[in-house]
XYZ file of C-alpha atoms in Angstrom:
460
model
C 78.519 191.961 44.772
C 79.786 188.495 45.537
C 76.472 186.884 43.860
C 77.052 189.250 40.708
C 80.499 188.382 40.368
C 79.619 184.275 40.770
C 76.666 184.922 37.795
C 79.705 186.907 35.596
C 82.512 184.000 36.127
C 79.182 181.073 35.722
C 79.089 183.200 32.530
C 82.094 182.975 30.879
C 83.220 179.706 29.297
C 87.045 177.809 30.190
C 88.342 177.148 27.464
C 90.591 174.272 26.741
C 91.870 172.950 23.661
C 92.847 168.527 24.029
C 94.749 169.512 20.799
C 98.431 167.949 19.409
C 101.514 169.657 19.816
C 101.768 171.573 16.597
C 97.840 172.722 16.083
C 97.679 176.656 16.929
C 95.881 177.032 20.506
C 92.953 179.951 20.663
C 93.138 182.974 22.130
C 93.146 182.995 25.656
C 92.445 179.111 25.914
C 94.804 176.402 27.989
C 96.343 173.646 26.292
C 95.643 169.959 27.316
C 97.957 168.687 24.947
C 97.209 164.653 23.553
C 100.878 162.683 24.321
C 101.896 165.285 27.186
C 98.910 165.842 29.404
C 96.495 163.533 27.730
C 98.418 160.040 27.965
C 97.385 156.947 25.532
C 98.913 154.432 27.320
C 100.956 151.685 24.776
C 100.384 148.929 27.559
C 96.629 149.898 27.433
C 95.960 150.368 24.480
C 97.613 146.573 23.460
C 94.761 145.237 25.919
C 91.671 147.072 24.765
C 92.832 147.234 20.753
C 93.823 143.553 20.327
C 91.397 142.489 17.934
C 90.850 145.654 15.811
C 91.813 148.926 15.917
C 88.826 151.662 16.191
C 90.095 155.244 15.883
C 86.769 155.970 16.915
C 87.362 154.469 20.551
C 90.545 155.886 20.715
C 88.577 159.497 20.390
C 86.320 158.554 22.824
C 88.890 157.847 25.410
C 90.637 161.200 24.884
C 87.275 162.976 24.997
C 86.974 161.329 28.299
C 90.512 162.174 29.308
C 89.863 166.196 27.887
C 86.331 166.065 30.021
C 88.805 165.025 33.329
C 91.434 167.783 32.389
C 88.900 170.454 32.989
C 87.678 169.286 35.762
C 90.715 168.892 37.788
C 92.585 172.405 36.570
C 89.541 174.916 37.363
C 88.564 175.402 40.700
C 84.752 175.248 41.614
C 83.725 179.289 42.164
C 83.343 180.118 45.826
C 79.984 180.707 45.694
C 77.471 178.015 43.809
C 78.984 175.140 41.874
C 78.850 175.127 38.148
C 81.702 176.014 35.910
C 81.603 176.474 32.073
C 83.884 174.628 29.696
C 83.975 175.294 26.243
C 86.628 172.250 25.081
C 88.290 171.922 21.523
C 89.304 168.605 20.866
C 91.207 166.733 18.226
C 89.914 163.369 17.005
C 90.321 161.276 14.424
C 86.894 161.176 12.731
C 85.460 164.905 13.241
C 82.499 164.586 10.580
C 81.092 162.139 13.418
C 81.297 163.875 16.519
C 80.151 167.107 14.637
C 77.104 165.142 14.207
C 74.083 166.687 17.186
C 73.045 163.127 18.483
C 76.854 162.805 19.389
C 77.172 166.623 20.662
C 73.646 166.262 22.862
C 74.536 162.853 24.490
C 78.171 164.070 25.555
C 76.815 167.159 27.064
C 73.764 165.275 28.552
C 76.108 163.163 30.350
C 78.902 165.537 31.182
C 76.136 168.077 32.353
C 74.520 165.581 34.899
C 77.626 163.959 35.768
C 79.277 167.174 36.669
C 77.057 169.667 37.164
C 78.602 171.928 34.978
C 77.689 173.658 31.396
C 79.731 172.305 28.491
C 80.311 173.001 25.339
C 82.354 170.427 22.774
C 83.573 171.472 19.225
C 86.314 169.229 17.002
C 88.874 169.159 14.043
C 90.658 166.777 12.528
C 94.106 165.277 13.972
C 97.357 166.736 12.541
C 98.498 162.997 13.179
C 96.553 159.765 13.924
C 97.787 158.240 17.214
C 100.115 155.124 17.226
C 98.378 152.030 16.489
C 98.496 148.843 19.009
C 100.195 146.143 18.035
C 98.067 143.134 17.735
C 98.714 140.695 20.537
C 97.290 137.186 21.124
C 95.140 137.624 24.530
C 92.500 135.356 25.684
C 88.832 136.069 25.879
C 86.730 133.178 25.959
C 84.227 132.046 23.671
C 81.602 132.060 26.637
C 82.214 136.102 27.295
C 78.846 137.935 28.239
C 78.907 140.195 30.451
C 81.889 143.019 31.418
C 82.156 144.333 35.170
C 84.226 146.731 36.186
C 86.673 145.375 38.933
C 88.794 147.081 41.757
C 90.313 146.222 44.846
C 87.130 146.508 46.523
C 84.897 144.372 48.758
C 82.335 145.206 46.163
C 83.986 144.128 43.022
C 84.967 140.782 44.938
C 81.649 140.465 46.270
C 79.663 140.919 42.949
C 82.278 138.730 40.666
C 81.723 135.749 43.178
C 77.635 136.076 42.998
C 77.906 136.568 38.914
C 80.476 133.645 38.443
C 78.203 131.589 40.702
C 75.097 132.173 38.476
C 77.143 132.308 34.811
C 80.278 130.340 34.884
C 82.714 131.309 32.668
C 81.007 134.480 31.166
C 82.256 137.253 32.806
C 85.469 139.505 31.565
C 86.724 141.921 34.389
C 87.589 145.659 33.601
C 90.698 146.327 35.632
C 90.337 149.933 37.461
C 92.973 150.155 40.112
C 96.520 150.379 39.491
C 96.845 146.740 39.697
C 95.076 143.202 40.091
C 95.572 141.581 43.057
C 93.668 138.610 41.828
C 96.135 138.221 39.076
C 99.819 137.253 38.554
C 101.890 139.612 36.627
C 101.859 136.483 33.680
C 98.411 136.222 33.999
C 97.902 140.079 33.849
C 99.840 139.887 30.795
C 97.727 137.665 29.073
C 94.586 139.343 29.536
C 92.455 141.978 27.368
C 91.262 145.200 29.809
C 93.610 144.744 32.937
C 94.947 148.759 32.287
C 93.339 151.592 31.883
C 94.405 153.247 28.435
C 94.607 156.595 29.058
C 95.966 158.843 31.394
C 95.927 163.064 32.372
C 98.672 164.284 33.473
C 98.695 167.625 35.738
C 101.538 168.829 37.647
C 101.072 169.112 41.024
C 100.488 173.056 40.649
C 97.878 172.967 38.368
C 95.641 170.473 40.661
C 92.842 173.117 41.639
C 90.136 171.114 42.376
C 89.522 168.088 44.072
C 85.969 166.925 43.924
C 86.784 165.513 40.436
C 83.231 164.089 39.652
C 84.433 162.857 35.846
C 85.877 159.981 37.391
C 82.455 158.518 36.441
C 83.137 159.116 33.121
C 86.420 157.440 32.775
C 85.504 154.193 34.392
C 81.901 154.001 32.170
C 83.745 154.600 28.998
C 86.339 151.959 29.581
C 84.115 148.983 30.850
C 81.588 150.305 27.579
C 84.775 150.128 25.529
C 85.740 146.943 27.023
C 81.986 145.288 25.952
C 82.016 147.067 22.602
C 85.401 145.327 21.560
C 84.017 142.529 23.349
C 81.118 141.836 22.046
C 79.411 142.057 24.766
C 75.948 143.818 25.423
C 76.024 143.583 29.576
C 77.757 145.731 31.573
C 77.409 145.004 35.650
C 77.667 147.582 37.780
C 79.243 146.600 41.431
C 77.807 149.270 43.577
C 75.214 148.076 46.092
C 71.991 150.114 47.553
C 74.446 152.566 49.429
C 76.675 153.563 47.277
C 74.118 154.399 44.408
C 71.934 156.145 46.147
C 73.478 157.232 48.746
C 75.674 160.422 46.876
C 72.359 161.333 45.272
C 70.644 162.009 48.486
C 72.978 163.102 51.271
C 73.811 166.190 49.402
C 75.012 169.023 50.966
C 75.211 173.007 50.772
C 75.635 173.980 47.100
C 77.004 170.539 46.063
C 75.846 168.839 42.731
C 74.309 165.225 43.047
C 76.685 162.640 42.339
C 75.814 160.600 39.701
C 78.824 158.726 38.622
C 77.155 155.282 39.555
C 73.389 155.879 39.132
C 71.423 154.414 36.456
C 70.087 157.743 35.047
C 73.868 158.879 34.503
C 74.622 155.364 33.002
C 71.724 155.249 30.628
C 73.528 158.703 29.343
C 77.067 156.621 28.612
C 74.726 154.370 26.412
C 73.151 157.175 24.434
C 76.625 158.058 23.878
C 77.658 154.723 22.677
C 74.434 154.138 20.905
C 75.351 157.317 18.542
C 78.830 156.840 18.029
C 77.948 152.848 16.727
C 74.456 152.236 16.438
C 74.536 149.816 19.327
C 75.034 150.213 23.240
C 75.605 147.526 25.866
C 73.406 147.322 28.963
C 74.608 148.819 31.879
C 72.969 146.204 34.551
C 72.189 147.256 38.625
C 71.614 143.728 39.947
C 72.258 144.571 43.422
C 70.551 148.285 43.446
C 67.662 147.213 46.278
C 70.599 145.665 48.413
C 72.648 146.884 51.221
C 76.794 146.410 50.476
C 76.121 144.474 54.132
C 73.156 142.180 52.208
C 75.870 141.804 49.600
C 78.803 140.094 51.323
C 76.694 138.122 53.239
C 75.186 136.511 49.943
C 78.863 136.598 48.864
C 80.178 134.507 52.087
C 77.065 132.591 51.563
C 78.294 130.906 47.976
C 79.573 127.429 48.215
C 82.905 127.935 46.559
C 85.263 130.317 49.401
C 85.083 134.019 48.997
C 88.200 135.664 49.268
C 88.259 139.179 51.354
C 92.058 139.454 52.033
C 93.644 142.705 50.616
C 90.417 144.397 49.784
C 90.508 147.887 49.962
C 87.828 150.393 50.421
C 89.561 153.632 52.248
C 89.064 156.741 50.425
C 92.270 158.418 52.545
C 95.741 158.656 50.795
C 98.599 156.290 51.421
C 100.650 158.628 53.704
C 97.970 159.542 55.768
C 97.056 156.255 56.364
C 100.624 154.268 57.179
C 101.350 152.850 59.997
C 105.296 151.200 60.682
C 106.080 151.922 56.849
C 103.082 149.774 55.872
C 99.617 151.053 54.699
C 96.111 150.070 55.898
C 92.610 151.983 55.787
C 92.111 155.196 58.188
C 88.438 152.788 59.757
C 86.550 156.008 60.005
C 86.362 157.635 56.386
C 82.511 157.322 54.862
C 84.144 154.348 52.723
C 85.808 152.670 55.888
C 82.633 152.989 57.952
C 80.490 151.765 55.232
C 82.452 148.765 55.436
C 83.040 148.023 58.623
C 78.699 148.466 59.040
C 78.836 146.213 55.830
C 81.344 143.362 57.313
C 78.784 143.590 60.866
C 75.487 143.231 58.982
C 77.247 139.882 57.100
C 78.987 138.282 60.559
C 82.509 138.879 59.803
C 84.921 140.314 61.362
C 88.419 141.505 60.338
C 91.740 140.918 61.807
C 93.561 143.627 64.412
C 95.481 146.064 62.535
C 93.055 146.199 59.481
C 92.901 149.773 60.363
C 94.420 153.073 61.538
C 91.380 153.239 63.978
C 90.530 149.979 65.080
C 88.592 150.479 68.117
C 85.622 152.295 67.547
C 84.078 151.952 71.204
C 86.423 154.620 72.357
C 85.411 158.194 73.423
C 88.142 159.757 72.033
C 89.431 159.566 68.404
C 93.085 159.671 69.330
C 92.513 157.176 71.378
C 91.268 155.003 68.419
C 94.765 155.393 66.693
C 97.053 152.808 66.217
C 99.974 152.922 68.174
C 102.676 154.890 66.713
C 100.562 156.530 64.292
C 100.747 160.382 65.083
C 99.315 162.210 62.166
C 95.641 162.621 63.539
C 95.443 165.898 62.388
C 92.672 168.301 61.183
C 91.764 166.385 57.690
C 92.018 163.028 59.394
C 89.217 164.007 61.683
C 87.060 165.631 59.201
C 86.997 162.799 57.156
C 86.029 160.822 60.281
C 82.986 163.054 61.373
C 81.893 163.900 57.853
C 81.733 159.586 57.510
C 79.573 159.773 60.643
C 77.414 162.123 59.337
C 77.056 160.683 55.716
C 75.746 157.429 56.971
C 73.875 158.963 59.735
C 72.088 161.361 57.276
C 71.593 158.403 54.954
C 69.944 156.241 57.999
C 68.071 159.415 59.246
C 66.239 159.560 55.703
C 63.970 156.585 55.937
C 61.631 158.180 58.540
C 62.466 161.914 57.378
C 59.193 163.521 56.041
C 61.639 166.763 55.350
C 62.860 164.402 52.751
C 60.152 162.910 51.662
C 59.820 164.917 48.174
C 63.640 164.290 47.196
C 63.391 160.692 48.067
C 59.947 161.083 45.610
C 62.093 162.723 42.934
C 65.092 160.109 43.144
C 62.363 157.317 42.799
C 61.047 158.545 39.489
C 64.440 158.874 38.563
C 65.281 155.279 39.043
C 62.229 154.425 37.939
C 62.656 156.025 34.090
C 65.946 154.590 33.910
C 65.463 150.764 34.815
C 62.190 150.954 33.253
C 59.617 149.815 36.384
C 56.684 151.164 37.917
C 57.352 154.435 40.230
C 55.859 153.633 42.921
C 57.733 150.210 42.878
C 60.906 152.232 42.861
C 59.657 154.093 45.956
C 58.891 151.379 47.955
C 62.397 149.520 47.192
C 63.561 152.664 48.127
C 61.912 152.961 51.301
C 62.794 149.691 52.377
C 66.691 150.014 51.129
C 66.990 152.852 53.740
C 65.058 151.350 56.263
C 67.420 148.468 56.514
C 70.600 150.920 55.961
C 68.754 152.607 59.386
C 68.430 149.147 60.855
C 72.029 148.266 59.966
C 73.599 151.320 61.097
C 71.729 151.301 64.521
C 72.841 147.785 65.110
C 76.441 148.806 64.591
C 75.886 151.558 66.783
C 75.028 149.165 69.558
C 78.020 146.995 68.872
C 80.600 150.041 69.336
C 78.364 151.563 72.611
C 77.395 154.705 73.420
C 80.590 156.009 74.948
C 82.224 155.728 70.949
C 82.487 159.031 69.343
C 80.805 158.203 67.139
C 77.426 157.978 69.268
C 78.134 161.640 70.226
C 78.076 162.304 66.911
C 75.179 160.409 65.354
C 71.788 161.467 65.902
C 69.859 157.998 64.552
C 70.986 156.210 67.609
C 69.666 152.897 69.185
């Protein structure tokens, strides 16, 4: 009954209308209204818009935005994974998202990125939104490529190597809240350091968490960045790990996650390529490394790489603060990662980086920080479900159960970067061979009386 009641809800379409205040809303459809929950931001929209104004990109971003409203108000079924939208949205140039290039590559994306079924129809805007005004920002002459950039040991890691290799050429895409590279002046002078758009849900209406359209948001922006840029490269920060990684650890019913991949990305350029007639690159240049390969080219560079204030926990802020102040939890699948990562490259971080600094412990209160008391049931199931994401991830490179996935994720790879599969199987192979090697060596530097040993089942 359970399985014909999953097919019946699979069935029947959300719907959700990203429509302005005053436009009628369908029957039985939820308003996302644009300028209450869909958010152009003024600030934002001064940095991306400050050479010209494309109505266009503004109905990109609230596509984007309408894409991440459904996902975060309907709750995955119980049973399977897929929902159904069917999303109404008001732009300012229907007659060219009617068109079915536009339509397919939306849904292509949305559909992979997802793993949902969705369905897109629009109609003209009662009221075109509030131009920028022009501002005076700089963007050098020598501007090539666009990278998205974070807070992350990743972003810092990847702008050092590019910089290194093409001085002067690359504009950052702020994604965090804010730059700690930058001074509020300098922030202030600079195109792309805030996101333009923003959904706003009440607490209430927050149903479901996995929120894969994040991937969506950040390639629209940085492809909105290189468009206005002039631009045709895009780099993509995300070492070996964290692009394949969330493709082939997957678990239960769960969809593949995309969001970073190369097949999903080639998708975001199909989408630009129909809206303009032109796409910028989206560019993997350290796809056959490991994020510990990574910093250690990084730390490598002549000129000094800078790791202070880097973030990479995936925990929120009060479950992760210690005396007022917050640090990482150390045992997340984004902590870990790191910490392997910062091992492989010979560096090692100050006392206090973390909630749970000392991994060689048995116990995982015993790993807390002093005066930190909130190890509770979600702080520990983020810390064995990071054990077991990297363990599954080291397990795969001898796995014959996974031999056929691995198989299917090379051809993949293969299509979209445009080489030889069984060149993208052996990169493959030997990316999660040294991910194995790496994790077993970190497993020997926190010894087998670490929880974390009990845990693990690719052990030295």
């Amino acid at each position: 009954m359970r399985a014909l009641e999953y097919a019946a809800s699979n069935k029947v379409p959300h719907l959700i209308d990203a429509v302005q205040h005053e436009d009628q809303i369908r029957n039985g459809a939820r308003a996302a209204l644009i300028d209450k929950n869909i958010i152009l931001s003024t600030i934002g929209l001064e940095k991306y818009f400050f050479a010209k104004w494309e109505p266009l990109l503004v109905d990109l971003m609230v596509v984007a935005a309408a894409i991440e409203y459904c996902d975060i108000v309907h709750r995955r079924p119980p049973l399977g994974w897929a929902r159904s939208f069917d999303v109404r949205i008001a732009v300012h140039l229907p007659e060219i998202w009617q068109k079915s290039n536009v339509q397919n590559s939306i849904v292509s994306a949305a559909n992979l990125l997802t793993g949902d079924k969705w369905k897109f129809s629009f109609e003209k805007r009662t009221r075109p939104a509030e131009r920028a005004q022009e501002q005076l920002l700089e963007l050098g002459s020598s501007a090539k490529i666009v990278m998205p950039y974070s807070d992350g040991l990743d972003s810092r890691a990847v702008a050092a190597l590019i910089a290194s290799q093409e001085r002067d050429s690359l504009v950052r895409v702020r994604l965090g809240a804010r730059g700690s590279d930058q001074s509020v002046p300098l922030r202030r002078r600079y195109p792309f350091t805030v996101v333009p758009y923003a959904v706003r849900v009440s607490k209430r209406d927050r149903r479901e968490s996995s929120v894969r359209s994040r991937g969506f948001k950040f390639s629209v922006v940085t492809g909105a960045a290189a468009h206005l840029s002039g631009v045709k490269r895009v780099v993509v920060t995300e070492s070996g790990q964290g692009i394949f990684g969330p493709v082939l650890t997957v678990s239960g019913h769960m969809h593949p996650d995309y969001r970073v991949h190369p097949t999903f990305l080639r998708k975001i350029e199909s989408i630009f390529y129909s809206l303009f007639g032109e796409s910028p690159r989206y560019e993997f240049p350290r796809i056959w490394s490991t994020k510990g390969e990574t910093i250690a080219a990084a730390i490598a560079l002549p000129s000094k790489f800078d790791l202070s204030n880097t973030r990479s926990c995936w925990q929120q802020s009060r479950q992760v603060s210690v005396d007022g102040r917050r640090i990482q939890c150390g045992v997340c699948a984004a902590c870990l990662l790191r910490r392997i990562s910062m091992h492989r490259a010979g560096l090692s971080e100050p006392r206090k980086t973390y909630v749970c600094d000392d991994l060689s412990l048995p116990s995982l209160d015993n790993c807390a920080a002093l005066g930190f008391s909130r190890i509770g049931r979600a702080f520990r199931e983020y810390a064995i479900a990071g054990v077991l994401y990297l363990d599954h991830l080291a397990s795969m490179a001898e796995s014959k159960l996974h031999l056929e996935v691995k198989r299917r994720i090379a051809r993949e790879v293969a299509s979209a970067e445009d080489i030889n599969s069984s060149t993208a199987e052996k990169n493959l192979q030997e990316l999660l061979e040294r991910h194995r090697d790496e994790w077993i060596n970190f497993m020997r530097h926190v010894g087998s009386k670490s929880f974390i040993y009990d845990i693990a089942s690719v052990r030295p």
